[in-house]
Amino acid sequence: MSLAVRDLAVVELMDDPECDARRLKATLRRFGTVNRLVSGWGTVYRTTLAPYLASLGRPAHVLDLGAGGGDLVARLSALADRDGLDVTWTGVDPDPRAHEVAVERELPETVRFRCADAATLLDEGARFDVVLSNHVLHHLGPELSDFAAESLQLSRGLVLHGDIERSRLAYALYTAGITPLAPGTFLRTDGLRSIRRSFTRAELAGALAERASDEWRVEKPAPFRLLAVGRGRG
Ligand SMILES: C[S@@+](CC[C@H](N)C(=O)[O-])C[C@H]1O[C@@H](n2cnc3c(N)ncnc32)[C@H](O)[C@@H]1O
């Protein structure tokens, strides 16, 4: 198995509509723990998101596209509350199985979840101050271009897409590190497949530039992480 190129032939178990429902739920619930350990969103919140929200000087509305079981919205909303930021959060996911897990969370009224995609929100004329996503880009093949363009249209401010940076070391460390968290979930198989499907920095910059070359820059906010940063057009 080579990690020299993105491997779009491998499909994650969670993307199979017929996959084991119990294991899928357990996987979505445990993303919270995995994301805290590897996703780098603590750093992105501190260095980029919180300063931007504070700079607005008014209440803000943040959209998480592909929110899954809602763990990132739950974490970011708690951090913003702690910092006294006035923010409303919407997490959307087109997969009803993920939406079901998200709405089970007990969260403040400033957080809501919808089973929807970006195109639906655009049809409704919705706009947000920040549009973000975590671990969605690597799920996408040619649809990446539409997803990225829609995220720019939905935002009147910042767009932040976080994902894995593919490397042999990331693959080796994940193989060892995921062992205690994997039982009863798809975390081992799907995590390794995610790494195989994910981008290098140059690949992601190239893929985003195909449609909107001057709209994106790709940063490395933490080890094994990429962050595509865009300026909204909404
Ligand atoms: C690996 S999960 C990540 C969930 C969550 N963001 C997290 O970090 O825990 C990927 C999610 O992206 C969603 N997804 C896939 N394609 C999408 C698209 N085109 N638009 C929005 N969400 C999408 C899936 O339904 C799935 O819930």
GROMACS .gro file of C-alpha atoms and ligand atoms in nm:
model
  261
    1MET     CA    1   0.000   0.000   0.000
    2SER     CA    2   0.141   0.336  -0.106
    3LEU     CA    3   0.061   0.677   0.040
    4ALA     CA    4   0.228   0.860  -0.248
    5VAL     CA    5  -0.104   0.959  -0.401
    6ARG     CA    6  -0.461   1.013  -0.274
    7ASP     CA    7  -0.644   0.680  -0.285
    8LEU     CA    8  -1.005   0.751  -0.379
    9ALA     CA    9  -1.068   0.382  -0.449
   10VAL     CA   10  -1.091   0.305  -0.076
   11VAL     CA   11  -1.434   0.386   0.065
   12GLU     CA   12  -1.502   0.444   0.433
   13LEU     CA   13  -1.738   0.203   0.605
   14MET     CA   14  -1.943   0.495   0.742
   15ASP     CA   15  -2.019   0.608   0.387
   16ASP     CA   16  -2.204   0.280   0.316
   17PRO     CA   17  -2.578   0.343   0.366
   18GLU     CA   18  -2.612  -0.024   0.470
   19CYS     CA   19  -2.335  -0.023   0.734
   20ASP     CA   20  -2.396  -0.150   1.087
   21ALA     CA   21  -2.610   0.120   1.251
   22ARG     CA   22  -2.488   0.053   1.607
   23ARG     CA   23  -2.123   0.075   1.512
   24LEU     CA   24  -2.189   0.389   1.311
   25LYS     CA   25  -2.355   0.557   1.610
   26ALA     CA   26  -2.067   0.455   1.836
   27THR     CA   27  -1.821   0.591   1.579
   28LEU     CA   28  -1.999   0.927   1.550
   29ARG     CA   29  -2.016   0.957   1.930
   30ARG     CA   30  -1.646   0.881   1.971
   31PHE     CA   31  -1.537   1.138   1.710
   32GLY     CA   32  -1.544   1.388   1.996
   33THR     CA   33  -1.257   1.216   2.174
   34VAL     CA   34  -1.058   1.157   1.857
   35ASN     CA   35  -1.105   1.517   1.741
   36ARG     CA   36  -0.985   1.652   2.075
   37LEU     CA   37  -0.668   1.447   2.036
   38VAL     CA   38  -0.586   1.501   1.669
   39SER     CA   39  -0.795   1.765   1.494
   40GLY     CA   40  -0.609   2.079   1.597
   41TRP     CA   41  -0.933   2.278   1.641
   42GLY     CA   42  -0.824   2.400   1.986
   43THR     CA   43  -0.538   2.583   1.813
   44VAL     CA   44  -0.758   2.700   1.524
   45TYR     CA   45  -1.013   2.834   1.772
   46ARG     CA   46  -0.748   3.022   1.971
   47THR     CA   47  -0.548   3.163   1.680
   48THR     CA   48  -0.812   3.223   1.414
   49LEU     CA   49  -1.177   3.164   1.502
   50ALA     CA   50  -1.206   3.338   1.841
   51PRO     CA   51  -1.011   3.650   1.733
   52TYR     CA   52  -1.229   3.677   1.421
   53LEU     CA   53  -1.555   3.639   1.617
   54ALA     CA   54  -1.437   3.894   1.874
   55SER     CA   55  -1.337   4.140   1.597
   56LEU     CA   56  -1.696   4.149   1.466
   57GLY     CA   57  -1.811   4.330   1.779
   58ARG     CA   58  -2.165   4.194   1.738
   59PRO     CA   59  -2.345   3.857   1.766
   60ALA     CA   60  -2.217   3.606   1.512
   61HIS     CA   61  -2.359   3.298   1.341
   62VAL     CA   62  -2.131   3.001   1.263
   63LEU     CA   63  -2.215   2.708   1.033
   64ASP     CA   64  -2.051   2.364   1.061
   65LEU     CA   65  -2.096   2.189   0.724
   66GLY     CA   66  -2.093   1.810   0.762
   67ALA     CA   67  -2.126   1.834   1.140
   68GLY     CA   68  -2.162   1.455   1.182
   69GLY     CA   69  -2.258   1.377   1.542
   70GLY     CA   70  -2.210   1.743   1.638
   71ASP     CA   71  -1.899   1.713   1.854
   72LEU     CA   72  -1.710   2.005   1.701
   73VAL     CA   73  -2.003   2.246   1.736
   74ALA     CA   74  -2.044   2.131   2.097
   75ARG     CA   75  -1.677   2.194   2.172
   76LEU     CA   76  -1.644   2.526   1.991
   77SER     CA   77  -1.968   2.661   2.139
   78ALA     CA   78  -1.846   2.576   2.491
   79LEU     CA   79  -1.514   2.754   2.424
   80ALA     CA   80  -1.693   3.062   2.286
   81ASP     CA   81  -1.931   3.071   2.585
   82ARG     CA   82  -1.632   3.054   2.819
   83ASP     CA   83  -1.478   3.349   2.635
   84GLY     CA   84  -1.799   3.554   2.653
   85LEU     CA   85  -1.852   3.554   2.275
   86ASP     CA   86  -2.211   3.592   2.156
   87VAL     CA   87  -2.241   3.320   1.891
   88THR     CA   88  -2.522   3.112   1.743
   89TRP     CA   89  -2.418   2.777   1.596
   90THR     CA   90  -2.579   2.568   1.323
   91GLY     CA   91  -2.451   2.220   1.243
   92VAL     CA   92  -2.582   2.059   0.925
   93ASP     CA   93  -2.525   1.714   0.785
   94PRO     CA   94  -2.700   1.559   0.485
   95ASP     CA   95  -2.685   1.210   0.642
   96PRO     CA   96  -2.992   1.147   0.865
   97ARG     CA   97  -2.796   0.888   1.065
   98ALA     CA   98  -2.545   1.155   1.170
   99HIS     CA   99  -2.819   1.410   1.236
  100GLU     CA  100  -2.988   1.162   1.471
  101VAL     CA  101  -2.672   1.143   1.684
  102ALA     CA  102  -2.624   1.522   1.684
  103VAL     CA  103  -2.974   1.602   1.810
  104GLU     CA  104  -2.930   1.361   2.103
  105ARG     CA  105  -2.678   1.606   2.252
  106GLU     CA  106  -2.787   1.830   2.535
  107LEU     CA  107  -2.665   2.170   2.426
  108PRO     CA  108  -2.762   2.531   2.490
  109GLU     CA  109  -3.030   2.703   2.279
  110THR     CA  110  -2.758   2.880   2.083
  111VAL     CA  111  -2.681   2.550   1.907
  112ARG     CA  112  -2.904   2.376   1.658
  113PHE     CA  113  -2.867   2.094   1.408
  114ARG     CA  114  -3.035   2.034   1.075
  115CYS     CA  115  -3.034   1.746   0.831
  116ALA     CA  116  -2.944   1.948   0.522
  117ASP     CA  117  -2.668   2.025   0.274
  118ALA     CA  118  -2.509   2.348   0.155
  119ALA     CA  119  -2.725   2.372  -0.158
  120THR     CA  120  -3.042   2.371   0.054
  121LEU     CA  121  -2.909   2.652   0.272
  122LEU     CA  122  -2.813   2.856  -0.035
  123ASP     CA  123  -3.163   2.807  -0.182
  124GLU     CA  124  -3.303   2.945   0.144
  125GLY     CA  125  -3.076   3.251   0.117
  126ALA     CA  126  -2.895   3.167   0.443
  127ARG     CA  127  -2.565   3.344   0.518
  128PHE     CA  128  -2.319   3.300   0.805
  129ASP     CA  129  -2.027   3.492   0.951
  130VAL     CA  130  -1.811   3.179   0.956
  131VAL     CA  131  -1.851   2.852   0.765
  132LEU     CA  132  -1.632   2.567   0.881
  133SER     CA  133  -1.594   2.192   0.842
  134ASN     CA  134  -1.387   1.913   0.988
  135HIS     CA  135  -1.296   1.587   0.813
  136VAL     CA  136  -1.537   1.642   0.524
  137LEU     CA  137  -1.291   1.728   0.244
  138HIS     CA  138  -1.130   1.383   0.233
  139HIS     CA  139  -1.474   1.222   0.182
  140LEU     CA  140  -1.514   1.415  -0.142
  141GLY     CA  141  -1.396   1.334  -0.493
  142PRO     CA  142  -1.486   1.569  -0.778
  143GLU     CA  143  -1.764   1.714  -0.554
  144LEU     CA  144  -1.491   1.898  -0.361
  145SER     CA  145  -1.508   2.185  -0.605
  146ASP     CA  146  -1.883   2.244  -0.549
  147PHE     CA  147  -1.847   2.197  -0.173
  148ALA     CA  148  -1.571   2.458  -0.155
  149ALA     CA  149  -1.757   2.705  -0.379
  150GLU     CA  150  -2.081   2.665  -0.181
  151SER     CA  151  -1.897   2.722   0.146
  152LEU     CA  152  -1.760   3.053   0.010
  153GLN     CA  153  -2.109   3.159  -0.100
  154LEU     CA  154  -2.260   3.074   0.239
  155SER     CA  155  -2.009   3.288   0.428
  156ARG     CA  156  -1.996   3.666   0.451
  157GLY     CA  157  -1.673   3.635   0.650
  158LEU     CA  158  -1.440   3.347   0.714
  159VAL     CA  159  -1.432   2.991   0.577
  160LEU     CA  160  -1.224   2.723   0.754
  161HIS     CA  161  -1.202   2.362   0.637
  162GLY     CA  162  -0.987   2.137   0.859
  163ASP     CA  163  -0.866   1.793   0.759
  164ILE     CA  164  -0.584   1.539   0.779
  165GLU     CA  165  -0.251   1.588   0.603
  166ARG     CA  166  -0.167   1.253   0.444
  167SER     CA  167   0.171   1.106   0.539
  168ARG     CA  168   0.332   0.772   0.623
  169LEU     CA  169   0.402   0.892   0.976
  170ALA     CA  170   0.038   0.993   1.032
  171TYR     CA  171  -0.065   0.648   0.913
  172ALA     CA  172   0.183   0.468   1.142
  173LEU     CA  173   0.097   0.677   1.449
  174TYR     CA  174  -0.278   0.644   1.395
  175THR     CA  175  -0.246   0.266   1.354
  176ALA     CA  176  -0.088   0.243   1.701
  177GLY     CA  177  -0.275   0.524   1.875
  178ILE     CA  178  -0.631   0.436   1.783
  179THR     CA  179  -0.622   0.091   1.946
  180PRO     CA  180  -0.782   0.186   2.282
  181LEU     CA  181  -1.060   0.388   2.119
  182ALA     CA  182  -1.147   0.157   1.830
  183PRO     CA  183  -1.351  -0.130   1.982
  184GLY     CA  184  -1.717  -0.129   1.874
  185THR     CA  185  -1.657   0.143   1.612
  186PHE     CA  186  -1.530   0.197   1.256
  187LEU     CA  187  -1.250   0.419   1.389
  188ARG     CA  188  -0.961   0.191   1.294
  189THR     CA  189  -1.069   0.103   0.941
  190ASP     CA  190  -1.218   0.441   0.854
  191GLY     CA  191  -0.940   0.642   1.016
  192LEU     CA  192  -0.677   0.461   0.810
  193ARG     CA  193  -0.889   0.489   0.496
  194SER     CA  194  -0.935   0.860   0.573
  195ILE     CA  195  -0.560   0.909   0.577
  196ARG     CA  196  -0.530   0.728   0.242
  197ARG     CA  197  -0.804   0.952   0.096
  198SER     CA  198  -0.670   1.275   0.245
  199PHE     CA  199  -0.454   1.541   0.080
  200THR     CA  200  -0.103   1.671   0.102
  201ARG     CA  201  -0.082   2.048   0.137
  202ALA     CA  202   0.009   2.093  -0.232
  203GLU     CA  203  -0.270   1.861  -0.347
  204LEU     CA  204  -0.533   2.045  -0.146
  205ALA     CA  205  -0.412   2.386  -0.263
  206GLY     CA  206  -0.419   2.256  -0.622
  207ALA     CA  207  -0.767   2.104  -0.589
  208LEU     CA  208  -0.911   2.426  -0.442
  209ALA     CA  209  -0.738   2.643  -0.702
  210GLU     CA  210  -0.906   2.458  -0.990
  211ARG     CA  211  -1.213   2.676  -0.943
  212ALA     CA  212  -1.108   2.971  -0.729
  213SER     CA  213  -0.733   3.018  -0.734
  214ASP     CA  214  -0.715   3.343  -0.534
  215GLU     CA  215  -0.975   3.255  -0.271
  216TRP     CA  216  -0.787   2.999  -0.062
  217ARG     CA  217  -0.468   2.947   0.131
  218VAL     CA  218  -0.378   2.617   0.293
  219GLU     CA  219  -0.216   2.627   0.638
  220LYS     CA  220  -0.072   2.362   0.868
  221PRO     CA  221  -0.221   2.452   1.208
  222ALA     CA  222  -0.098   2.139   1.391
  223PRO     CA  223   0.101   1.822   1.317
  224PHE     CA  224  -0.063   1.611   1.046
  225ARG     CA  225  -0.331   1.876   0.988
  226LEU     CA  226  -0.432   2.103   0.703
  227LEU     CA  227  -0.659   2.407   0.724
  228ALA     CA  228  -0.802   2.561   0.408
  229VAL     CA  229  -0.877   2.925   0.483
  230GLY     CA  230  -1.110   3.117   0.253
  231ARG     CA  231  -1.274   3.459   0.243
  232GLY     CA  232  -1.652   3.434   0.205
  233ARG     CA  233  -1.836   3.593  -0.089
  234GLY     CA  234  -2.184   3.584   0.060
  235LIG     C1  235  -1.587   1.192   0.913
  235LIG     S1  236  -1.745   1.267   0.932
  235LIG     C2  237  -1.697   1.412   1.024
  235LIG     C3  238  -1.806   1.460   1.114
  235LIG     C4  239  -1.771   1.583   1.198
  235LIG     N1  240  -1.741   1.697   1.114
  235LIG     C5  241  -1.657   1.555   1.292
  235LIG     O1  242  -1.547   1.606   1.271
  235LIG     O2  243  -1.677   1.480   1.388
  235LIG     C6  244  -1.780   1.333   0.772
  235LIG     C7  245  -1.921   1.391   0.762
  235LIG     O3  246  -1.930   1.465   0.640
  235LIG     C8  247  -2.061   1.449   0.591
  235LIG     N2  248  -2.060   1.482   0.448
  235LIG     C9  249  -2.017   1.406   0.346
  235LIG     N3  250  -2.031   1.473   0.228
  235LIG    C10  251  -2.084   1.594   0.259
  235LIG    C11  252  -2.122   1.709   0.183
  235LIG     N4  253  -2.107   1.712   0.051
  235LIG     N5  254  -2.174   1.815   0.248
  235LIG    C12  255  -2.185   1.813   0.384
  235LIG     N6  256  -2.151   1.708   0.461
  235LIG    C13  257  -2.102   1.600   0.399
  235LIG    C14  258  -2.097   1.306   0.621
  235LIG     O4  259  -2.237   1.284   0.621
  235LIG    C15  260  -2.031   1.286   0.757
  235LIG     O5  261  -2.121   1.306   0.863
   0.00000   0.00000   0.00000
